[in-house]
PDB file of C-alpha atoms in Angstrom:
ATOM      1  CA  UNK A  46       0.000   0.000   0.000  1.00 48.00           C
ATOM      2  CA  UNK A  47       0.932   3.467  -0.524  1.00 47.00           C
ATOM      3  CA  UNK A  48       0.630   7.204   1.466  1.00 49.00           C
ATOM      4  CA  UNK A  49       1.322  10.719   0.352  1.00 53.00           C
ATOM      5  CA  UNK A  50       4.297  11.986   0.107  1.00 55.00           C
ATOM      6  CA  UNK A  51       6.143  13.320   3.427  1.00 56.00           C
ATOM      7  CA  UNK A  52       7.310  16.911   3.300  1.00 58.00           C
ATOM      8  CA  UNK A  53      10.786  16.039   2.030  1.00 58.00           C
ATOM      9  CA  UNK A  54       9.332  15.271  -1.234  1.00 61.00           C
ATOM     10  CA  UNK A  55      10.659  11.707  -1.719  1.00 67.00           C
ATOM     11  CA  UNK A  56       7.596   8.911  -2.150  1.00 69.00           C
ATOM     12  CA  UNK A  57       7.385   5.973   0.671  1.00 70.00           C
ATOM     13  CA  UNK A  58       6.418   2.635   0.421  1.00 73.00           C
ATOM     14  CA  UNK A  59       4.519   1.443   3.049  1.00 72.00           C
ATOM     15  CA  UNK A  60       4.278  -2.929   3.262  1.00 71.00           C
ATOM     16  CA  UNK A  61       1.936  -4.676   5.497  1.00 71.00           C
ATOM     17  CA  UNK A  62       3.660  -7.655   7.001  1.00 68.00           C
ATOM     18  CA  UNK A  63       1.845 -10.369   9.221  1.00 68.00           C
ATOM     19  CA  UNK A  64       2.749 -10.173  13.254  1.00 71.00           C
ATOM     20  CA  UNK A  65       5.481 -12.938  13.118  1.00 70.00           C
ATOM     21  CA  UNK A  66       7.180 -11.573  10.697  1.00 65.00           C
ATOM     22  CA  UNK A  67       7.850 -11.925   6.752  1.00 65.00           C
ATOM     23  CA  UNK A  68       7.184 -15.557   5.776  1.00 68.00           C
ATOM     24  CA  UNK A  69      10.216 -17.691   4.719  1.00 71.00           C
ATOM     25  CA  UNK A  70      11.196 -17.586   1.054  1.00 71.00           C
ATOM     26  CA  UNK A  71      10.097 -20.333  -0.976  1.00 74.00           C
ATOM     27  CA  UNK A  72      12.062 -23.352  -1.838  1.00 73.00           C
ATOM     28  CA  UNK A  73      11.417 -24.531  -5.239  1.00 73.00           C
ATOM     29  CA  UNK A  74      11.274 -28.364  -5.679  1.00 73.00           C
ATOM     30  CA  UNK A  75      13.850 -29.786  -8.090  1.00 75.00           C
ATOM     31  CA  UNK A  76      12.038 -32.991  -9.814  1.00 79.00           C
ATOM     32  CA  UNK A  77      14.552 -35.549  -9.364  1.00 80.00           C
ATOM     33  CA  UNK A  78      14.603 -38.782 -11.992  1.00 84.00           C
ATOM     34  CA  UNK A  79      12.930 -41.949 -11.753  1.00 84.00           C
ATOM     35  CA  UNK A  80      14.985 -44.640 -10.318  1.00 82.00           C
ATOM     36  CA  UNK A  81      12.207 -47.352 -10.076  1.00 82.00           C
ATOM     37  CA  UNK A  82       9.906 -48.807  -7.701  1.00 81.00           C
ATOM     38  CA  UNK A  83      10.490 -47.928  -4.226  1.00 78.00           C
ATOM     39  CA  UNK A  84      12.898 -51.150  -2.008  1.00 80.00           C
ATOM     40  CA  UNK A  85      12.696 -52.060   1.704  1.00 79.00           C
ATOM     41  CA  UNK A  86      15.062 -54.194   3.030  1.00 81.00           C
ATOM     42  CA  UNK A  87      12.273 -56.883   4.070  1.00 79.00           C
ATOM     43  CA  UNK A  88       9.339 -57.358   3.481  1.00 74.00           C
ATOM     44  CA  UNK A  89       6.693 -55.276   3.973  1.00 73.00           C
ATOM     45  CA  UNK A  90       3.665 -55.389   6.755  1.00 76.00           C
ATOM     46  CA  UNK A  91       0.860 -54.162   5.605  1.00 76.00           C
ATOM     47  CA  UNK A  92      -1.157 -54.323   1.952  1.00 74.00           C
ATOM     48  CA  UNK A  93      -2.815 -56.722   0.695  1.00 70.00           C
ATOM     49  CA  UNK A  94      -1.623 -60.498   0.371  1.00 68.00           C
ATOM     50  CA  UNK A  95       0.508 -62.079  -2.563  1.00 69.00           C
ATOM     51  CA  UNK A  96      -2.618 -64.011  -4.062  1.00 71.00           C
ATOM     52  CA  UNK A  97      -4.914 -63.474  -7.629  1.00 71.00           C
ATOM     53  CA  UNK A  98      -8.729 -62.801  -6.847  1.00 69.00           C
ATOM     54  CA  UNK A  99     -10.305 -65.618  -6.428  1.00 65.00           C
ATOM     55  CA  UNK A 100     -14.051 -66.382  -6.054  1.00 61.00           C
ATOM     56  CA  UNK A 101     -15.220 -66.899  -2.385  1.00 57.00           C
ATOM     57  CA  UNK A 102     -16.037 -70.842  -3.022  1.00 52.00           C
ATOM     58  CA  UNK A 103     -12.428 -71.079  -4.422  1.00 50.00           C
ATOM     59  CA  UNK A 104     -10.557 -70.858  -1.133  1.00 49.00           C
ATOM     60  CA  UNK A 105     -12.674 -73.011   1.282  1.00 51.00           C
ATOM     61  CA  UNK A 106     -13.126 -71.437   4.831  1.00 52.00           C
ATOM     62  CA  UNK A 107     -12.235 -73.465   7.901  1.00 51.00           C
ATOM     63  CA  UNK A 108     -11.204 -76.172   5.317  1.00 50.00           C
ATOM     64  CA  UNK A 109     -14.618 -77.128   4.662  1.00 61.00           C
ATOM     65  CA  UNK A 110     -17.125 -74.769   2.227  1.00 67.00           C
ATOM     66  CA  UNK A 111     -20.407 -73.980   3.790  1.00 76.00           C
ATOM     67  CA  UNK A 112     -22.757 -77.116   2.591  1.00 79.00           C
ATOM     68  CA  UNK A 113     -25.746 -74.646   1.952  1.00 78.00           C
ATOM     69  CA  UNK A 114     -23.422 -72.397  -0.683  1.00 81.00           C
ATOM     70  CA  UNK A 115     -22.597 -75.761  -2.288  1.00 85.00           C
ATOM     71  CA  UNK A 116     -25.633 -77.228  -2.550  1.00 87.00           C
ATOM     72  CA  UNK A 117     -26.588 -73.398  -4.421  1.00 86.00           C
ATOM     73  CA  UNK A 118     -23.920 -73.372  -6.104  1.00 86.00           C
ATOM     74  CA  UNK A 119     -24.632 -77.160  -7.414  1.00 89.00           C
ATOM     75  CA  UNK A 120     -28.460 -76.073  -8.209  1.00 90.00           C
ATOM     76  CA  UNK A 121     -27.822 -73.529 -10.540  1.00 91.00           C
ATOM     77  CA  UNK A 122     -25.206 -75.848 -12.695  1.00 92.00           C
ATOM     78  CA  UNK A 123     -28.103 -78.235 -12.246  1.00 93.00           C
ATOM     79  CA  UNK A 124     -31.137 -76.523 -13.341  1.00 94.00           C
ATOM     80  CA  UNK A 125     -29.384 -74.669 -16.468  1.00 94.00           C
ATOM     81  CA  UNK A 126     -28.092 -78.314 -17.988  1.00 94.00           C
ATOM     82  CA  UNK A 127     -31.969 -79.495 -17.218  1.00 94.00           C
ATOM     83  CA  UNK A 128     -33.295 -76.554 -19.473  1.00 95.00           C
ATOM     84  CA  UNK A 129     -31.008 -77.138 -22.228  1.00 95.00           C
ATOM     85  CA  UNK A 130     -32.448 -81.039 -22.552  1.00 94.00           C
ATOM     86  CA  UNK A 131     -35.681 -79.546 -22.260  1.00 94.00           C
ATOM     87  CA  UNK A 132     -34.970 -77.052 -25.591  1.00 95.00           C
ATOM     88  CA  UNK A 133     -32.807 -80.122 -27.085  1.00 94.00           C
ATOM     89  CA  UNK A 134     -36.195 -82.227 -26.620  1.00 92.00           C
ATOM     90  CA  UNK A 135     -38.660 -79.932 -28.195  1.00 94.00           C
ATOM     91  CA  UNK A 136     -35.977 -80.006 -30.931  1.00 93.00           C
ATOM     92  CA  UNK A 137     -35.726 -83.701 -31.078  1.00 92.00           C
ATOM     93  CA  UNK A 138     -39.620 -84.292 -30.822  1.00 91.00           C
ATOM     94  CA  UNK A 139     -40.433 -82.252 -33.914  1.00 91.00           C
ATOM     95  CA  UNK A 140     -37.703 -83.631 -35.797  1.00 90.00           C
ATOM     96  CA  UNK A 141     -38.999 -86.761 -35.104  1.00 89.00           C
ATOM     97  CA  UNK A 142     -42.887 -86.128 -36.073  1.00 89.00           C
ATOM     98  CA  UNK A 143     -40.904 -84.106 -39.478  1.00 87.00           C
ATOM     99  CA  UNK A 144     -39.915 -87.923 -40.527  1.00 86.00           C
ATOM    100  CA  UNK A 145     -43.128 -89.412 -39.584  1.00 85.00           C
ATOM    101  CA  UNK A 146     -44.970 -86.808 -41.739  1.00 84.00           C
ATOM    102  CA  UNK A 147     -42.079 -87.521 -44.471  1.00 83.00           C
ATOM    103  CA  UNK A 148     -43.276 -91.380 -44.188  1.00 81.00           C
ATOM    104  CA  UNK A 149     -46.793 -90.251 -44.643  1.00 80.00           C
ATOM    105  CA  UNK A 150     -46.035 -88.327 -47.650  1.00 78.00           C
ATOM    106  CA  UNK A 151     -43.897 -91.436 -49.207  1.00 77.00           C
ATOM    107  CA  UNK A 152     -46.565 -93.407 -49.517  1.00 74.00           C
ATOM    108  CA  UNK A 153     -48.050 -91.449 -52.868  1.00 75.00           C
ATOM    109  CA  UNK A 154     -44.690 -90.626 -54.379  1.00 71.00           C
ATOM    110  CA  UNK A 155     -40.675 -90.569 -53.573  1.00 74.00           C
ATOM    111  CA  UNK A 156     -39.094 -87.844 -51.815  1.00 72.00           C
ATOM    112  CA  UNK A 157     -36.393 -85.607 -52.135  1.00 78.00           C
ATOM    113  CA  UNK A 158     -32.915 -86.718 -51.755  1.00 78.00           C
ATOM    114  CA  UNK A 159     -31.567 -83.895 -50.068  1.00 83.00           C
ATOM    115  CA  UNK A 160     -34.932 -83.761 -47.345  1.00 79.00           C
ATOM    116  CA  UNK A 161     -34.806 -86.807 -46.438  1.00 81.00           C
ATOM    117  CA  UNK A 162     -30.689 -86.432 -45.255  1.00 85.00           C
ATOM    118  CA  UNK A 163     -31.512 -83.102 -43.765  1.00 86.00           C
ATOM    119  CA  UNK A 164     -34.432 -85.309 -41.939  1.00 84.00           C
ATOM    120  CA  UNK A 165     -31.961 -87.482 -40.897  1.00 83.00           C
ATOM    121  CA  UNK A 166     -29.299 -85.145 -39.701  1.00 89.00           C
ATOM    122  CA  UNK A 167     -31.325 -83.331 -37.607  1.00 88.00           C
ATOM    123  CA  UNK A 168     -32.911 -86.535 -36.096  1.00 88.00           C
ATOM    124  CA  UNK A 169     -29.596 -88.258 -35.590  1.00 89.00           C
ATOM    125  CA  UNK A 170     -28.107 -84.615 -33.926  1.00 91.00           C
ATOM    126  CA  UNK A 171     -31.068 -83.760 -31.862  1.00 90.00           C
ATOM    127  CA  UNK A 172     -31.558 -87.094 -29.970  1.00 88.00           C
ATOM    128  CA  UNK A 173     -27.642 -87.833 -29.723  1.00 91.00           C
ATOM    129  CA  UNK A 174     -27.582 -84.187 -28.347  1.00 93.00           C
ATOM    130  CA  UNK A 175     -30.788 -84.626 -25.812  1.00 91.00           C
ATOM    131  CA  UNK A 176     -29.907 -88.037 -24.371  1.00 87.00           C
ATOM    132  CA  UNK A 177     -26.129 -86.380 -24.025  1.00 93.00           C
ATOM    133  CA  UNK A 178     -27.416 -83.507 -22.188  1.00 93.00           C
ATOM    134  CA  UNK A 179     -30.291 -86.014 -20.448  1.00 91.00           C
ATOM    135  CA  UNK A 180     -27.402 -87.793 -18.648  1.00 92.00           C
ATOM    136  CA  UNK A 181     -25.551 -84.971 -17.929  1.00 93.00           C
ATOM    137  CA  UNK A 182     -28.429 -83.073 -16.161  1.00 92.00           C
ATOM    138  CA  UNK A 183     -28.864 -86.661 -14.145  1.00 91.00           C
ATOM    139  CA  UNK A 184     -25.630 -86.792 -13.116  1.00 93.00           C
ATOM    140  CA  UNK A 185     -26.213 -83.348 -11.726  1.00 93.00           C
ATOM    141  CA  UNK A 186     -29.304 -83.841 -10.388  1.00 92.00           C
ATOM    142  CA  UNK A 187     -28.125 -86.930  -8.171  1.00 92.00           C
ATOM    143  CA  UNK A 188     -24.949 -85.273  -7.372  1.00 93.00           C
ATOM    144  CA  UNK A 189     -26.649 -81.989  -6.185  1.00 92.00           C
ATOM    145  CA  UNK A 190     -29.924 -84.569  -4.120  1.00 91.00           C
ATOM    146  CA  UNK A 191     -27.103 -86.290  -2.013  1.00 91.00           C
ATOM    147  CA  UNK A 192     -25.574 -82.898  -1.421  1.00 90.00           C
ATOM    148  CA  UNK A 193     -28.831 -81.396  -0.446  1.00 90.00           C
ATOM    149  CA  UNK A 194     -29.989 -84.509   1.282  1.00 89.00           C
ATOM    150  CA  UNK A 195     -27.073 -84.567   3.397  1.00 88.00           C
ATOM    151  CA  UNK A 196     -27.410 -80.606   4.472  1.00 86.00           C
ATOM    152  CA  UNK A 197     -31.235 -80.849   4.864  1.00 85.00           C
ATOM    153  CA  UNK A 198     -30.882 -84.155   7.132  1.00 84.00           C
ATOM    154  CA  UNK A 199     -28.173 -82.147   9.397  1.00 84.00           C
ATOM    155  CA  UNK A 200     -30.005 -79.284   9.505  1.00 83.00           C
ATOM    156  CA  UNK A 201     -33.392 -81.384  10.597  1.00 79.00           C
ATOM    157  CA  UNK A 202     -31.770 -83.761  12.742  1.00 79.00           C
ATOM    158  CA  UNK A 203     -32.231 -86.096  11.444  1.00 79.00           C
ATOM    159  CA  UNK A 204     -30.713 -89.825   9.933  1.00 81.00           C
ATOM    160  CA  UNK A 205     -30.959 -90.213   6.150  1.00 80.00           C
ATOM    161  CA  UNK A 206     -33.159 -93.033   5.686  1.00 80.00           C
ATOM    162  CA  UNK A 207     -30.542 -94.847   2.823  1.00 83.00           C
ATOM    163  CA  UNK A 208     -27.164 -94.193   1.989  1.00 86.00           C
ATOM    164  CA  UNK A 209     -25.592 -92.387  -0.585  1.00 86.00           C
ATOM    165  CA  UNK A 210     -24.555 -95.677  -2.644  1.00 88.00           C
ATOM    166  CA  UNK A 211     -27.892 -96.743  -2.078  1.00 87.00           C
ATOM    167  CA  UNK A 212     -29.623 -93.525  -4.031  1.00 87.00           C
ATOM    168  CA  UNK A 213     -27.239 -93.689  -6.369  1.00 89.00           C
ATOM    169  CA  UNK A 214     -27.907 -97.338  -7.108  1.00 89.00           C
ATOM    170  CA  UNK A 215     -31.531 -96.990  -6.958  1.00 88.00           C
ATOM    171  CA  UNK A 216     -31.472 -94.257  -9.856  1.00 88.00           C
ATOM    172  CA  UNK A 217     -29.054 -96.585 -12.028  1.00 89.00           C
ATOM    173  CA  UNK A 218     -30.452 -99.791 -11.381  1.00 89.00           C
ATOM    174  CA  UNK A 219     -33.615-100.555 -13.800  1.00 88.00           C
ATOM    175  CA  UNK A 220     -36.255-101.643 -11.512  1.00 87.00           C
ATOM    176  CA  UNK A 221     -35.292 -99.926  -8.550  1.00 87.00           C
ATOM    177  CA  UNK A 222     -35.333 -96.720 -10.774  1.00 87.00           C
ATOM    178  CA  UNK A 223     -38.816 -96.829 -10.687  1.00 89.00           C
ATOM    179  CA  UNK A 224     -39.466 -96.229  -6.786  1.00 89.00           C
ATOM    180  CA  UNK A 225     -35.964 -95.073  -5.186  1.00 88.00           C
ATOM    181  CA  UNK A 226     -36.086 -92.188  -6.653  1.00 89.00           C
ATOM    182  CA  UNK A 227     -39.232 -91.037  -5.878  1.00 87.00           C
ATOM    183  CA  UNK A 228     -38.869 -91.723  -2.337  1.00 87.00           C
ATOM    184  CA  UNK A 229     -35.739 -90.506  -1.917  1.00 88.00           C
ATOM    185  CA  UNK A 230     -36.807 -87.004  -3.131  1.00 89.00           C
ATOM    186  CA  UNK A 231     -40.063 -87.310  -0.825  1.00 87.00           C
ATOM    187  CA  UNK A 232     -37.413 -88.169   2.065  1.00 87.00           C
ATOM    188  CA  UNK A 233     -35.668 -85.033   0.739  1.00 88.00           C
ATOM    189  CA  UNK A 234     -38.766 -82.695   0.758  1.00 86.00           C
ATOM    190  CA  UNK A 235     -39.696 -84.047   4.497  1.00 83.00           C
ATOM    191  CA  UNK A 236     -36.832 -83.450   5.604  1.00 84.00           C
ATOM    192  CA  UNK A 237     -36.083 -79.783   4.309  1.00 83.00           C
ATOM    193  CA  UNK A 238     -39.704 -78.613   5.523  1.00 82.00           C
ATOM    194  CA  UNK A 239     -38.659 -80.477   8.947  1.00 78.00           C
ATOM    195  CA  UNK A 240     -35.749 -78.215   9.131  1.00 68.00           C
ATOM    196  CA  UNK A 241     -38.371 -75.213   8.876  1.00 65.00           C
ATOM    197  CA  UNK A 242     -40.399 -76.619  10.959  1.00 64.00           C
ATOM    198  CA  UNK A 243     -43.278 -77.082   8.648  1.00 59.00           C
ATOM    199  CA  UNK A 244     -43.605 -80.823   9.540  1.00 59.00           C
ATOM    200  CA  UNK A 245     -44.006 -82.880  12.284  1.00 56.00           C
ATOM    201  CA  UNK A 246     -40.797 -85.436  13.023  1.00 56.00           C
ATOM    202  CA  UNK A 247     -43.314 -87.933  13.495  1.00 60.00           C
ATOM    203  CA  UNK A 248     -45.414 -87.557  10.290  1.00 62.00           C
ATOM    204  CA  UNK A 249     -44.471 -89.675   7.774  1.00 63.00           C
ATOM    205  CA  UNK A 250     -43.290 -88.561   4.607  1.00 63.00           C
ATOM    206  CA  UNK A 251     -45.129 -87.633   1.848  1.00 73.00           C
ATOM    207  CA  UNK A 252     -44.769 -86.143  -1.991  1.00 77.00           C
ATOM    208  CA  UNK A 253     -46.313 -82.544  -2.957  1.00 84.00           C
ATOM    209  CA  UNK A 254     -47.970 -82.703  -5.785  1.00 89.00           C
ATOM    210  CA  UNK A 255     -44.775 -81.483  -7.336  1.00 90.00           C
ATOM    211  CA  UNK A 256     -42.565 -84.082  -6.592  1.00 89.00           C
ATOM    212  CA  UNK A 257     -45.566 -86.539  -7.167  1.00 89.00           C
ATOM    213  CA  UNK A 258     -45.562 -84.796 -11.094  1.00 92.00           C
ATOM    214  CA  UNK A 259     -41.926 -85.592 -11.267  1.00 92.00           C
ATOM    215  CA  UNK A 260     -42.569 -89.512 -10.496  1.00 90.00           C
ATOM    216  CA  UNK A 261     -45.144 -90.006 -12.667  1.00 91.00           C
ATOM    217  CA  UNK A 262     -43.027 -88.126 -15.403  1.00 91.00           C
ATOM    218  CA  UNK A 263     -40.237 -90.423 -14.170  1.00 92.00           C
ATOM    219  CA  UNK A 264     -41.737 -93.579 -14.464  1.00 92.00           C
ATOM    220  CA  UNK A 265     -43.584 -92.651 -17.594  1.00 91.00           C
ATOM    221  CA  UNK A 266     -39.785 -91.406 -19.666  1.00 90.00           C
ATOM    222  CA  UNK A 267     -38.408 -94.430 -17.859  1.00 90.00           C
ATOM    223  CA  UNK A 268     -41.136 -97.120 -19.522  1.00 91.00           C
ATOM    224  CA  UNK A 269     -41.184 -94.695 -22.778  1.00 90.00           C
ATOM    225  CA  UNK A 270     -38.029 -95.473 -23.267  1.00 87.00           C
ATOM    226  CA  UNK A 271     -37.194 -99.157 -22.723  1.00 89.00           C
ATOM    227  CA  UNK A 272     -40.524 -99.552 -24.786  1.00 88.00           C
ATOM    228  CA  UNK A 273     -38.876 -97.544 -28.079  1.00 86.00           C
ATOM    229  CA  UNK A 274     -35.798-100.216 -27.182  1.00 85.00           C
ATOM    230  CA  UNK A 275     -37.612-103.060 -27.174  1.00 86.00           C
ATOM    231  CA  UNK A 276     -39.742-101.589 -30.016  1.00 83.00           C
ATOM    232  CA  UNK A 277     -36.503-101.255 -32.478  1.00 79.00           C
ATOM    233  CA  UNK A 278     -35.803-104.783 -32.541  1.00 82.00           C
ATOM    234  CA  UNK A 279     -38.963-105.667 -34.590  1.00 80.00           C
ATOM    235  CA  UNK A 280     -38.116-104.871 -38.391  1.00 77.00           C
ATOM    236  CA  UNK A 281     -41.534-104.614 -40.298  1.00 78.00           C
ATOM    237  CA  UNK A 282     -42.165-100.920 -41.604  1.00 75.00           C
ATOM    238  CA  UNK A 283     -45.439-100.544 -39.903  1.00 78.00           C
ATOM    239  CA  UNK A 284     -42.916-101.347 -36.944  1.00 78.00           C
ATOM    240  CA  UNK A 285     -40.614 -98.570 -38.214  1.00 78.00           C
ATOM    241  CA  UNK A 286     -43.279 -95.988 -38.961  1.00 79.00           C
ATOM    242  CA  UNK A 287     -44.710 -96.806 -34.797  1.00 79.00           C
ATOM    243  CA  UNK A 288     -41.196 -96.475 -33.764  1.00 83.00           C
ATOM    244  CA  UNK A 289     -40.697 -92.630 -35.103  1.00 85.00           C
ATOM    245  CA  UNK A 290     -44.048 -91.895 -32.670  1.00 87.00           C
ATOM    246  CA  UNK A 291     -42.471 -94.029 -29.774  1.00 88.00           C
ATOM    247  CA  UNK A 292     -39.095 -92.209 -30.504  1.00 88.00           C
ATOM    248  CA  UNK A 293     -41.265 -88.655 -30.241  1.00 89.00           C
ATOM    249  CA  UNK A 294     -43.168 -89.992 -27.069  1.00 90.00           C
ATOM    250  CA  UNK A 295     -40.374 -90.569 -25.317  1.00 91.00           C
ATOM    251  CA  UNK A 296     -38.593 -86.996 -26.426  1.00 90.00           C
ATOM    252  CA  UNK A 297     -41.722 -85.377 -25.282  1.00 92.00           C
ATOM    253  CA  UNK A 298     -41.650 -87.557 -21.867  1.00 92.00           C
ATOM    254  CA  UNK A 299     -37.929 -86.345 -21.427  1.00 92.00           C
ATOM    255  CA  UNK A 300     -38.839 -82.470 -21.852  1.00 93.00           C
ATOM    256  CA  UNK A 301     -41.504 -82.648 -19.690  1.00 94.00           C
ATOM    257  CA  UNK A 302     -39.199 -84.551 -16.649  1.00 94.00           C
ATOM    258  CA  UNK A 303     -36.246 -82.093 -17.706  1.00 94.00           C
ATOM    259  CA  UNK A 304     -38.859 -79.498 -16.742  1.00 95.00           C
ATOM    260  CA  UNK A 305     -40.252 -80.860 -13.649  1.00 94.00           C
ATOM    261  CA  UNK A 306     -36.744 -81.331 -12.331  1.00 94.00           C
ATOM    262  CA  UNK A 307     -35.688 -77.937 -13.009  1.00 94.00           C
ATOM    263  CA  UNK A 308     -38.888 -76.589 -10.800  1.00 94.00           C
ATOM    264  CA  UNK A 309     -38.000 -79.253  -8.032  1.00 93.00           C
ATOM    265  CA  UNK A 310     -34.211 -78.453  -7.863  1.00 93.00           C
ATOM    266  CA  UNK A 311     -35.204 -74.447  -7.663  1.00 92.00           C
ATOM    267  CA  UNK A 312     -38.178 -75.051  -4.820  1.00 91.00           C
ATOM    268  CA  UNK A 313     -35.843 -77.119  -2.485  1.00 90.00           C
ATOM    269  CA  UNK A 314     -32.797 -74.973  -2.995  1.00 91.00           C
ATOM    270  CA  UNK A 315     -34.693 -72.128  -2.393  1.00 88.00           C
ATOM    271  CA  UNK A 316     -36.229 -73.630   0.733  1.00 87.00           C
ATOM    272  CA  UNK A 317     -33.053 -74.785   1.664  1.00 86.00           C
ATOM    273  CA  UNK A 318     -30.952 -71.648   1.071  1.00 83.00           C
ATOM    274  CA  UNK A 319     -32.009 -68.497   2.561  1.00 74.00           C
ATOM    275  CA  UNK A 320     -32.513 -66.063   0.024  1.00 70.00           C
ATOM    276  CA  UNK A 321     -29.762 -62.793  -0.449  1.00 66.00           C
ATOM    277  CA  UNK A 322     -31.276 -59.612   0.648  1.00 65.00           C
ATOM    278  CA  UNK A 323     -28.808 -57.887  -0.960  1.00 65.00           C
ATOM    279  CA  UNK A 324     -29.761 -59.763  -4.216  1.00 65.00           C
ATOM    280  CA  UNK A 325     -33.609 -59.031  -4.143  1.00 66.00           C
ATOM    281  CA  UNK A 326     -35.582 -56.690  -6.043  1.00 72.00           C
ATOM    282  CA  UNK A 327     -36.901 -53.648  -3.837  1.00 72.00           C
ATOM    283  CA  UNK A 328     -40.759 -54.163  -3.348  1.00 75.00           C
ATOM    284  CA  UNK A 329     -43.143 -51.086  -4.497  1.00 79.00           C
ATOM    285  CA  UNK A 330     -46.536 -50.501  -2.420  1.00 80.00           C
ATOM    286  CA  UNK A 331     -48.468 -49.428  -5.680  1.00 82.00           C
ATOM    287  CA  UNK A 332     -52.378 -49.796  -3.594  1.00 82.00           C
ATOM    288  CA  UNK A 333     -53.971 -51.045  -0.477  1.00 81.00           C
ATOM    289  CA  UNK A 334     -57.577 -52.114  -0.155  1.00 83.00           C
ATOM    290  CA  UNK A 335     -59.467 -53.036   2.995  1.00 81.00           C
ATOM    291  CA  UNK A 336     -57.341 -51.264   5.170  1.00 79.00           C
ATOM    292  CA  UNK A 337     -58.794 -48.905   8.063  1.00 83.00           C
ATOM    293  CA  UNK A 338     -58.404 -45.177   7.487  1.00 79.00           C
ATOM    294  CA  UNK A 339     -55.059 -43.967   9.669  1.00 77.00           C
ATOM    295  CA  UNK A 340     -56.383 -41.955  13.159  1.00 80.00           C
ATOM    296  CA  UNK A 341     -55.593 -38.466  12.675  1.00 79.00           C
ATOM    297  CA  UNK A 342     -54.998 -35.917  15.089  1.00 75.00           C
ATOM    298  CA  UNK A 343     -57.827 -33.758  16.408  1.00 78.00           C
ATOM    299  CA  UNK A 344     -57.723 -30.049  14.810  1.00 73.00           C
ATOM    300  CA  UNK A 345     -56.544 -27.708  17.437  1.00 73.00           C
ATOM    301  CA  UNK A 346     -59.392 -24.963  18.305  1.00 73.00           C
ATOM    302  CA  UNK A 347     -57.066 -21.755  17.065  1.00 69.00           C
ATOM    303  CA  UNK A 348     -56.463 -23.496  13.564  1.00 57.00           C
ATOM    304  CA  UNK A 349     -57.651 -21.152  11.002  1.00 57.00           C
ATOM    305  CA  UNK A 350     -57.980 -21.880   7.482  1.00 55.00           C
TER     306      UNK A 350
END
């Protein structure tokens, strides 16, 4: 800031300065080069550990992986190999009734060359394909019942009713296929509503009429198919034409159990598994009906409108 001049004439400069004094000059920083990453001489104590990400199933806690996250984690492998046969069997059962309308047109003339091996291609892919994927969603699907059998049992306490070889060998064993497995999941479905105490321990159990669906579909693919087996060794064409419908029967038998196990995999898991909260969807209140009018407060007398 400046003043007027004083009477000799010569001009003053007058600089405001705070109470400590003038501040201390300013050093200026001199960049210095890169000589790489930064050294300690051991290593150090904090950060995070020396180890890729890795999903939480991957590194097992207390040596042992929660049962419930496997048997999840199992369902969802499960029920997306069970929808895939079910597509592959919609595929394979109208492949099949393709050639039987093919047979019916072959009666009043010959055919194409080239439709009949596109006929055959896709009958020959689509059934090799559905049985393929069939299996695979069985293996699955018994893998993922002892797993949940053995976690809904625990949970319950309670003592599985068979062992493990013994479900196994009652869903590979053709006879025994046609009860075992019906009761096993039945044991399986008492048990996991005896764990939420739904059920009585000393009611005896019995199928839903889900899990009764699934047996009949069960039994029904199961005699389908050794049917169309037995049916192939005859040779007549009548016997031939009858076996493309068998061959579709059984196709649509096989969807429909593909489906039904799909719905029983997803209802036990999800009765077994506590859902996320994290996961679901945030609920809206859009109207309520039949509910009493809130009490409001009485007006007070020096209100005025």
């Amino acid at each position: 800031m400046t003043s007027h001049p004083p009477a000799s004439g010569r001009p003053v400069e007058w600089r405001a300065t705070p109470p400590d004094g003038p501040p201390p000059p300013r050093r200026r920083r001199t960049r210095r080069p890169y000589t790489g990453p930064p050294s300690y001489p051991a290593p150090p104590r904090w950060g995070f550990p020396p180890l890729a990400w890795r999903w939480p199933l991957a590194l097992p806690t207390n040596g042992r992986a929660d049962p419930a996250e496997r048997v999840a984690s199992l369902s969802v492998t499960t029920v997306a190999t069970l929808w895939i046969t079910a597509v592959l069997g919609c595929a394979a059962t109208g492949a099949e009734l393709w050639r039987y309308v093919l047979l019916l047109r072959s009666r009043s003339g010959a055919l194409n060359g080239a439709v009949l091996a596109v006929s055959d291609a896709l009958v020959a892919t689509a059934g090799i394909m559905t049985w393929l994927f069939g299996l695979l969603g069985g293996v699955f699907g018994v893998l993922w019942a002892l797993r949940a059998r053995s976690h809904a049992h625990h949970r319950a306490g309670l003592l599985p009713a068979r062992r493990d070889w013994q479900v196994v060998a009652g869903f590979v064993i053709p006879g025994l296929n046609l009860f075992v497995p019906g009761s096993a999941l039945a044991e399986l479905e008492h048990a996991t509503l005896r764990g939420l105490g739904e059920t009585d321990r000393r009611t005896r159990p019995a199928p839903s009429r889900l899990v009764g669906l699934w047996w009949g579909g069960w039994c029904a693919s199961l005699l389908l198919g050794w049917g169309t087996l037995l049916w192939g060794l005859r040779d007549s064409a009548q016997a031939l034409a009858d076996g493309v419908l068998l061959h579709a029967a059984s196709d649509v038998a096989l969807t429909v159990v593909a489906v039904l196990s799909a719905l029983v995999v997803k209802r036990i898991t999800r009765l077994l598994v506590p859902p996320d909260p994290t996961a679901s969807r945030p609920m809206l209140v859009r109207r309520v009906s039949g509910a009493p009018a809130p009490p409001r407060a009485p007006r007070p007398p020096h209100a005025v409108r």
